[in-house]
Amino acid sequence: MTSTTLSASPPLLPRPAIEPTQPPVSNDPPSFTPIHDASDINQIELLSVSWNQDYGCLAAGTSQDFRIYNCQPFKETFRRNLKTGGFKIVEMLFRCNILALVGGESNSHYPPNKVIIWDDHQSRCIGEFAFRSEVRAVKLRRDRIVVVLEHKIYVYGFMDLKLLHQIETSANPRGLCCLSHHSNTSVLACPGLYRGLIRVEHFGLNIMKLINAHDSHIACLTLTLDGLLLATASTKGTLIRIFNTMDGTRLQEVRRGVDRADIYSIALSPNFQWLAVSSDKGTVHIFHLRVRVFGGHSSSQQSSVQGPALLHQNSSTSLDALIPPSTGANPSSSLSFMRGVLPKYFSSEWSFARFHLPEDTQFIAAFGSQNTVVVVGMNGSFYRCSFDPVHGGEMLQQEYVRFLKTKT
C-alpha cells in the first residue's frame, strides 16, 4: 500500500541546474548549510554513495546531510543540511535540479519508508511517496520514478507521479534494480520471483523477458545506457555474465576469481568495450567485452531493434557472429582446448586489467573518460586510475581524494 502527495505548485519539471562547475548558491535559506570546513568530521557517518546516470557526478548521503560532487575535476559542488537528520538514499537525475531522497533511521522528518522528490531550485519537497515498508532503492530516468521495496517495485510517471506498473520480486534487501537511460528505449531489470532469475521489462515494446542468470541469488546487476545489454553476478561472486535483454541469450561469461566474493558493483562502459567489477576482495577488475557493436556508437540514435547483441539468432552457434576473433585482450587459459575435460575455471576469461585498493571498505566503480576508472569508497575516498587498452595489466593511480573523513 502506498500514498502519493504532489505539491499543488509547479509540476515536476526537471531543469539542468546542478552544474558541477558552479559554486553553491549563496542565498540559501537558513535551514541549509553551505560548504564549510568539516569541523564535525568525527560525528559524520557516510550512509550511501551513488553515481548519476553518466558517472559525471557523485551523490553522498551522510548522517547529517547530502552532498553532490563533480567527478572531473573532483570537487564538492554543494551540500544540503535540512536539520532533520541524515539520508540513506540520494538519487540524482543526470545534473538537473530534481533529486530523490530517503531519510536514514535517525531522520526526524523523512523516515526510511518515504521517498522525497526534492527540487533544489525551490529548496523544498515537491512530492513524496509513503510506503508501509522500508525503501531499498530509488531509480530515476527522465520519464520514470522507480521505487524498490524488499518484495515489490513501483514504477511512476515522472511528471504526474501516477502509478504505472507494479512488479513482484523475490526478497531483494539490496534494492537491486537498474534502468536504461536512452530516450528511445525504456528498459528495467530486477530480480525475478525465483533464485537466480532476472526479469527484464521493455516498457516501450511491451515485452517482458525472464532470464535464468545464475544458480545462486542475484548479488548485482547493471544495464548499458540503452538497456540492450545486461551484466549480472550472483552471491557466489566468481562469474559475471552478459546477456542480450531482448531474447535473454547469454553472450559472454568472465571470471573474477575462484574464491567466493561479495560483488559491490558492475559497470559497463558507454562504448560497450569494457566491464568493471569491484568486490570485497579489494580489487577492481577490468574485462574486455567481446560483444560486437552494430549500428554505431551507443550514444547515437539507434532504433529499438539495433544495438549490440541484437543480431543473435536464438541459437548457441550464432554466438560466433557476435564474438570477434581473439585480439589478445582478456586472456583465457592456454588449456582452453581441453574445455569440458578440466574444471571450468581453466578455460575461463580472466580480467584484462586490475587495480588494488589499499583500504578494506566497500567500493563502487564506474568508467571515466579516456580509459579511466573512477572508484569511490564508503570510507569517503575517491580514486581515479587509468588502464592500458592494449596491454592491460596493473592500472595506474592518477588521483586520490579523501572527500569525507568518516567517524571510526
Coordinates of C-alpha atoms in Angstrom, one line a residue:
M1 CA 0.0 0.0 0.0
T2 CA 1.3 3.4 -0.9
S3 CA 0.3 7.0 -0.7
T4 CA 1.4 9.8 -3.0
T5 CA 1.5 13.5 -2.5
L6 CA 2.2 16.0 -5.2
S7 CA 2.7 19.7 -4.5
A8 CA 0.0 21.9 -5.9
S9 CA 2.5 24.5 -7.1
P10 CA 4.6 24.0 -10.3
P11 CA 4.6 20.5 -11.9
L12 CA 7.7 18.2 -11.7
L13 CA 9.8 19.8 -14.4
P14 CA 13.4 18.9 -14.3
R15 CA 15.8 21.7 -15.3
P16 CA 19.5 21.5 -15.9
A17 CA 20.5 23.2 -12.7
I18 CA 23.0 21.1 -10.8
E19 CA 26.0 22.2 -12.7
P20 CA 29.2 20.8 -11.1
T21 CA 31.3 23.7 -12.3
Q22 CA 29.2 26.3 -10.5
P23 CA 29.7 27.2 -6.8
P24 CA 26.9 26.7 -4.3
V25 CA 24.2 29.3 -4.3
S26 CA 25.0 31.9 -1.6
N27 CA 21.4 32.9 -0.7
D28 CA 20.3 29.5 0.7
P29 CA 17.6 29.7 3.3
P30 CA 18.7 29.5 7.0
S31 CA 17.8 25.8 7.2
F32 CA 20.6 25.0 4.7
T33 CA 24.3 24.6 5.4
P34 CA 26.8 25.8 2.8
I35 CA 30.1 24.2 2.1
H36 CA 32.5 24.7 5.0
D37 CA 35.4 23.1 6.8
A38 CA 34.3 19.8 8.2
S39 CA 34.9 20.5 11.9
D40 CA 32.3 17.9 12.7
I41 CA 34.1 15.1 10.9
N42 CA 34.2 12.8 13.9
Q43 CA 30.4 12.7 14.1
I44 CA 29.7 12.1 10.4
E45 CA 28.9 8.7 9.0
L46 CA 28.7 8.0 5.3
L47 CA 25.4 6.2 4.6
S48 CA 25.4 5.9 0.8
V49 CA 27.3 6.8 -2.3
S50 CA 25.9 6.6 -5.9
W51 CA 26.8 7.9 -9.4
N52 CA 24.5 9.9 -11.5
Q53 CA 23.4 8.3 -14.9
D54 CA 26.5 9.5 -16.8
Y55 CA 29.0 8.9 -14.0
G56 CA 29.9 12.6 -14.1
C57 CA 28.7 13.3 -10.6
L58 CA 28.7 11.6 -7.2
A59 CA 25.9 11.8 -4.6
A60 CA 26.7 11.1 -1.0
G61 CA 24.2 10.7 1.9
T62 CA 25.6 11.2 5.3
S63 CA 24.2 11.0 8.9
Q64 CA 23.7 14.8 8.7
D65 CA 23.2 15.9 5.2
F66 CA 23.5 15.1 1.5
R67 CA 26.3 16.2 -0.8
I68 CA 26.9 16.4 -4.5
Y69 CA 30.4 16.1 -6.1
N70 CA 31.7 16.7 -9.6
C71 CA 33.9 13.8 -10.7
Q72 CA 36.2 15.6 -13.2
P73 CA 37.8 17.6 -11.6
F74 CA 36.7 16.0 -8.3
K75 CA 35.1 18.8 -6.3
E76 CA 32.2 19.2 -3.9
T77 CA 29.7 21.4 -5.5
F78 CA 27.1 21.7 -2.7
R79 CA 25.7 20.1 0.4
R80 CA 22.3 20.4 2.0
N81 CA 21.6 20.1 5.7
L82 CA 17.8 20.0 6.2
K83 CA 18.3 19.9 10.0
T84 CA 16.2 16.8 10.3
G85 CA 18.9 14.0 10.2
G86 CA 20.7 12.1 7.5
F87 CA 19.8 10.4 4.2
K88 CA 20.5 6.8 3.3
I89 CA 19.5 7.3 -0.4
V90 CA 20.3 10.2 -2.6
E91 CA 19.5 9.7 -6.3
M92 CA 20.3 12.2 -9.0
L93 CA 18.7 12.7 -12.4
F94 CA 21.8 13.5 -14.6
R95 CA 22.5 17.1 -13.5
C96 CA 19.1 18.6 -13.2
N97 CA 17.5 20.2 -10.1
I98 CA 15.4 17.2 -9.1
L99 CA 16.7 14.6 -6.6
A100 CA 15.1 11.6 -4.9
L101 CA 15.8 11.4 -1.1
V102 CA 15.2 8.7 1.5
G103 CA 15.9 9.5 5.1
G104 CA 18.1 7.5 7.4
E105 CA 17.0 5.7 10.6
S106 CA 17.6 8.8 12.7
N107 CA 15.9 11.3 10.4
S108 CA 13.2 13.0 12.4
H109 CA 11.1 14.2 9.4
Y110 CA 11.9 11.9 6.5
P111 CA 11.6 8.3 7.6
P112 CA 13.1 5.3 5.7
N113 CA 9.7 4.3 4.3
K114 CA 9.2 7.6 2.5
V115 CA 10.6 8.9 -0.8
I116 CA 11.0 12.7 -1.1
I117 CA 11.2 14.4 -4.5
W118 CA 13.4 17.4 -3.9
D119 CA 13.6 20.4 -6.1
D120 CA 16.9 22.1 -5.4
H121 CA 15.9 25.3 -7.3
Q122 CA 12.9 25.8 -5.0
S123 CA 14.8 24.3 -2.0
R124 CA 11.8 22.3 -0.9
C125 CA 10.0 19.0 -1.3
I126 CA 7.6 19.0 -4.2
G127 CA 6.3 15.4 -4.0
E128 CA 6.5 12.3 -1.8
F129 CA 5.7 8.6 -1.7
A130 CA 4.9 6.8 1.6
F131 CA 5.1 3.0 2.0
R132 CA 4.4 0.5 4.7
S133 CA 7.9 -0.9 4.5
E134 CA 11.4 0.4 4.1
V135 CA 12.5 1.8 0.8
R136 CA 15.5 -0.2 -0.5
A137 CA 16.4 1.9 -3.6
V138 CA 15.1 4.7 -5.9
K139 CA 16.0 4.9 -9.6
L140 CA 15.3 7.8 -11.9
R141 CA 15.0 8.5 -15.6
R142 CA 13.6 11.5 -17.3
D143 CA 10.1 9.9 -17.6
R144 CA 10.0 7.5 -14.7
I145 CA 10.5 7.2 -10.9
V146 CA 11.1 3.7 -9.7
V147 CA 10.8 2.8 -6.0
V148 CA 12.2 -0.5 -4.8
L149 CA 10.9 -2.3 -1.7
E150 CA 12.1 -5.7 -0.5
H151 CA 9.4 -7.6 -2.3
K152 CA 7.9 -5.1 -4.8
I153 CA 8.8 -2.4 -7.3
Y154 CA 6.6 0.5 -8.1
V155 CA 7.0 2.5 -11.4
Y156 CA 5.6 6.0 -11.5
G157 CA 5.3 8.7 -14.2
F158 CA 7.8 11.5 -13.6
M159 CA 5.6 14.4 -14.5
D160 CA 2.4 13.5 -12.5
L161 CA 3.6 10.7 -10.1
K162 CA 0.9 8.4 -11.3
L163 CA 1.4 4.7 -10.7
L164 CA 2.1 2.9 -14.0
H165 CA 3.4 -0.6 -13.0
Q166 CA 3.8 -2.9 -10.0
I167 CA 6.4 -5.7 -10.2
E168 CA 6.6 -8.5 -7.6
T169 CA 10.1 -9.8 -6.9
S170 CA 11.8 -12.3 -4.6
A171 CA 13.4 -11.0 -1.4
N172 CA 15.5 -8.0 -2.5
P173 CA 17.2 -6.5 0.5
R174 CA 19.9 -4.8 -1.6
G175 CA 17.3 -3.0 -3.7
L176 CA 18.6 -4.4 -6.9
C177 CA 17.1 -2.6 -10.0
C178 CA 18.5 -0.8 -13.0
L179 CA 17.1 1.3 -15.8
S180 CA 18.1 2.3 -19.3
H181 CA 18.6 6.0 -20.0
H182 CA 18.3 6.5 -23.7
S183 CA 15.2 8.4 -24.8
N184 CA 14.3 5.7 -27.4
T185 CA 14.5 2.7 -25.0
S186 CA 12.7 2.1 -21.7
V187 CA 14.1 -0.9 -20.0
L188 CA 14.0 -2.1 -16.4
A189 CA 15.9 -5.1 -15.0
C190 CA 15.3 -6.5 -11.5
P191 CA 15.3 -9.9 -9.6
G192 CA 12.5 -12.3 -10.6
L193 CA 10.4 -14.3 -8.3
Y194 CA 12.8 -17.2 -8.0
R195 CA 16.5 -17.6 -7.1
G196 CA 18.9 -16.6 -9.9
L197 CA 16.1 -15.3 -12.1
I198 CA 16.1 -11.8 -13.6
R199 CA 13.1 -10.0 -15.0
V200 CA 13.6 -7.6 -17.9
E201 CA 10.8 -5.2 -18.9
H202 CA 10.9 -3.4 -22.2
F203 CA 8.1 -1.0 -21.5
G204 CA 8.2 0.8 -24.9
L205 CA 7.9 -2.6 -26.7
N206 CA 5.5 -4.2 -24.2
I207 CA 8.0 -7.1 -23.9
M208 CA 8.9 -8.9 -20.7
K209 CA 11.7 -11.4 -20.6
L210 CA 12.8 -13.8 -17.8
I211 CA 16.5 -14.7 -17.8
N212 CA 17.9 -17.6 -15.7
A213 CA 21.1 -15.8 -15.0
H214 CA 22.6 -17.8 -12.1
D215 CA 22.0 -20.8 -9.8
S216 CA 22.6 -18.7 -6.7
H217 CA 20.7 -15.5 -5.7
I218 CA 21.5 -12.3 -7.7
A219 CA 24.0 -10.0 -6.0
C220 CA 24.5 -7.3 -8.6
L221 CA 23.2 -6.2 -12.0
T222 CA 23.5 -3.4 -14.4
L223 CA 22.4 -2.3 -17.9
T224 CA 24.0 -0.5 -20.7
L225 CA 22.6 3.0 -21.2
D226 CA 20.4 1.8 -24.0
G227 CA 19.3 -1.2 -22.0
L228 CA 20.2 -3.8 -24.6
L229 CA 23.0 -5.5 -22.6
L230 CA 22.7 -6.8 -19.0
A231 CA 25.6 -7.8 -16.8
T232 CA 25.0 -9.9 -13.7
A233 CA 26.7 -11.5 -10.7
S234 CA 25.4 -13.9 -8.1
T235 CA 26.1 -14.2 -4.4
K236 CA 28.9 -16.7 -5.2
G237 CA 30.7 -13.8 -6.9
T238 CA 33.1 -15.8 -9.1
L239 CA 31.4 -15.2 -12.5
I240 CA 30.0 -12.2 -14.3
R241 CA 27.6 -12.9 -17.2
I242 CA 26.5 -10.6 -20.0
F243 CA 23.0 -11.1 -21.6
N244 CA 21.0 -9.8 -24.6
T245 CA 18.0 -8.3 -22.9
M246 CA 15.8 -8.8 -26.0
D247 CA 15.9 -12.6 -26.2
G248 CA 17.7 -13.5 -22.9
T249 CA 20.7 -15.0 -24.7
R250 CA 23.9 -15.3 -22.7
L251 CA 26.6 -13.6 -24.8
Q252 CA 29.7 -13.8 -22.6
E253 CA 31.0 -15.0 -19.2
V254 CA 34.0 -13.7 -17.4
R255 CA 35.7 -14.9 -14.2
R256 CA 36.5 -12.5 -11.3
G257 CA 38.2 -15.3 -9.4
V258 CA 37.9 -18.8 -7.9
D259 CA 37.0 -17.9 -4.3
R260 CA 33.6 -16.6 -3.2
A261 CA 33.3 -12.8 -3.1
D262 CA 30.7 -10.2 -2.4
I263 CA 30.3 -8.2 -5.6
Y264 CA 29.8 -4.5 -4.8
S265 CA 29.4 -3.0 -8.3
I266 CA 29.4 -3.8 -12.0
A267 CA 29.8 -1.1 -14.6
L268 CA 29.6 -1.3 -18.4
S269 CA 31.5 1.3 -20.5
P270 CA 29.4 3.5 -22.8
N271 CA 31.2 2.2 -25.8
F272 CA 30.4 -1.5 -25.0
Q273 CA 34.1 -2.4 -24.9
W274 CA 34.8 -2.8 -21.1
L275 CA 33.3 -4.1 -18.0
A276 CA 34.4 -3.2 -14.4
V277 CA 33.8 -5.2 -11.3
S278 CA 34.5 -4.3 -7.6
S279 CA 34.2 -6.8 -4.7
D280 CA 35.2 -7.3 -1.1
K281 CA 38.5 -8.8 -2.3
G282 CA 39.8 -5.2 -2.6
T283 CA 40.4 -5.3 -6.3
V284 CA 38.7 -3.6 -9.3
H285 CA 38.9 -5.9 -12.3
I286 CA 38.5 -4.7 -15.9
F287 CA 37.3 -7.2 -18.6
H288 CA 37.3 -6.8 -22.4
L289 CA 33.8 -7.3 -23.8
R290 CA 33.7 -9.5 -26.9
V291 CA 30.2 -8.4 -27.9
R292 CA 30.3 -6.6 -31.3
V293 CA 28.5 -3.3 -31.5
F294 CA 26.4 -2.8 -34.6
G295 CA 24.8 0.5 -35.6
G296 CA 27.5 2.9 -34.4
H297 CA 28.4 4.3 -31.0
S298 CA 26.0 3.8 -28.2
S299 CA 25.3 7.5 -27.9
S300 CA 23.9 7.6 -31.5
Q301 CA 20.2 7.5 -32.1
Q302 CA 19.6 3.8 -32.7
S303 CA 16.3 2.2 -33.4
S304 CA 14.8 -0.1 -30.8
V305 CA 15.9 -3.1 -33.0
Q306 CA 19.5 -2.2 -33.4
G307 CA 22.4 -2.3 -31.0
P308 CA 24.9 -4.8 -29.6
A309 CA 23.9 -8.5 -29.5
L310 CA 20.6 -7.9 -31.3
L311 CA 21.7 -9.9 -34.4
H312 CA 21.7 -13.0 -32.3
Q313 CA 19.6 -15.7 -33.9
N314 CA 18.4 -17.5 -30.7
S315 CA 20.9 -20.3 -31.3
S316 CA 24.1 -21.0 -29.3
T317 CA 26.0 -21.5 -32.6
S318 CA 25.2 -17.9 -33.7
L319 CA 27.2 -16.5 -30.8
D320 CA 30.2 -16.7 -33.1
A321 CA 28.6 -13.8 -35.1
L322 CA 28.8 -11.6 -32.1
I323 CA 32.3 -12.6 -30.9
P324 CA 35.2 -11.2 -32.9
P325 CA 38.5 -13.2 -33.3
S326 CA 40.8 -13.0 -30.2
T327 CA 42.7 -9.8 -30.0
G328 CA 44.9 -10.8 -27.1
A329 CA 42.8 -8.9 -24.7
N330 CA 41.1 -10.7 -21.8
P331 CA 43.4 -13.7 -21.6
S332 CA 42.0 -17.1 -21.1
S333 CA 43.8 -20.3 -20.1
S334 CA 46.1 -21.9 -22.6
L335 CA 44.3 -25.2 -21.6
S336 CA 41.1 -24.0 -23.2
F337 CA 41.5 -26.8 -25.8
M338 CA 40.5 -29.2 -23.0
R339 CA 37.2 -27.4 -22.3
G340 CA 34.8 -29.9 -20.9
V341 CA 37.5 -32.1 -19.5
L342 CA 39.2 -29.9 -16.9
P343 CA 37.4 -27.8 -14.3
K344 CA 35.6 -24.8 -15.8
Y345 CA 37.9 -22.2 -14.5
F346 CA 40.8 -23.4 -16.6
S347 CA 39.1 -22.1 -19.7
S348 CA 37.6 -19.0 -18.2
E349 CA 38.2 -15.5 -19.3
W350 CA 40.1 -13.6 -16.7
S351 CA 40.5 -9.9 -16.1
F352 CA 42.4 -7.8 -18.6
A353 CA 43.4 -5.1 -16.1
R354 CA 43.1 -4.6 -12.3
F355 CA 43.6 -2.0 -9.6
H356 CA 44.3 -3.0 -6.0
L357 CA 42.7 -0.8 -3.3
P358 CA 44.6 -0.3 -0.1
E359 CA 41.6 0.2 2.2
D360 CA 39.3 -2.6 3.4
T361 CA 36.0 -1.0 2.7
Q362 CA 33.1 -1.2 0.2
F363 CA 33.9 0.4 -3.1
I364 CA 31.8 1.1 -6.3
A365 CA 33.4 1.6 -9.7
A366 CA 32.5 3.4 -12.9
F367 CA 34.1 4.3 -16.2
G368 CA 35.5 7.8 -16.7
S369 CA 36.9 9.3 -19.8
Q370 CA 39.9 8.2 -21.9
N371 CA 40.4 4.7 -20.5
T372 CA 40.0 5.7 -16.8
V373 CA 38.0 4.2 -14.0
V374 CA 36.7 6.1 -11.0
V375 CA 36.2 4.4 -7.7
V376 CA 34.5 5.7 -4.5
G377 CA 34.6 4.0 -1.1
M378 CA 32.3 4.1 1.9
N379 CA 35.2 5.4 3.9
G380 CA 35.0 8.7 2.0
S381 CA 37.8 8.0 -0.5
F382 CA 37.9 8.7 -4.3
Y383 CA 40.3 7.2 -6.8
R384 CA 40.9 7.8 -10.5
C385 CA 43.0 5.3 -12.3
S386 CA 43.9 4.5 -15.9
F387 CA 44.4 1.3 -17.8
D388 CA 46.3 0.4 -20.9
P389 CA 43.7 -0.6 -23.5
V390 CA 46.2 -2.6 -25.5
H391 CA 48.4 -4.4 -22.9
G392 CA 46.2 -4.2 -19.7
G393 CA 47.9 -5.3 -16.5
E394 CA 48.1 -3.2 -13.4
M395 CA 46.2 0.1 -13.5
L396 CA 47.9 3.4 -12.7
Q397 CA 46.6 5.6 -9.9
Q398 CA 46.1 9.2 -11.2
E399 CA 44.2 10.8 -8.4
Y400 CA 43.2 10.2 -4.8
V401 CA 40.9 12.4 -2.7
R402 CA 39.6 11.9 0.8
F403 CA 36.4 13.8 0.4
L404 CA 34.9 12.8 3.7
K405 CA 36.6 11.7 6.9
T406 CA 34.0 9.5 8.5
K407 CA 33.9 8.6 12.1
T408 CA 35.7 5.5 13.1

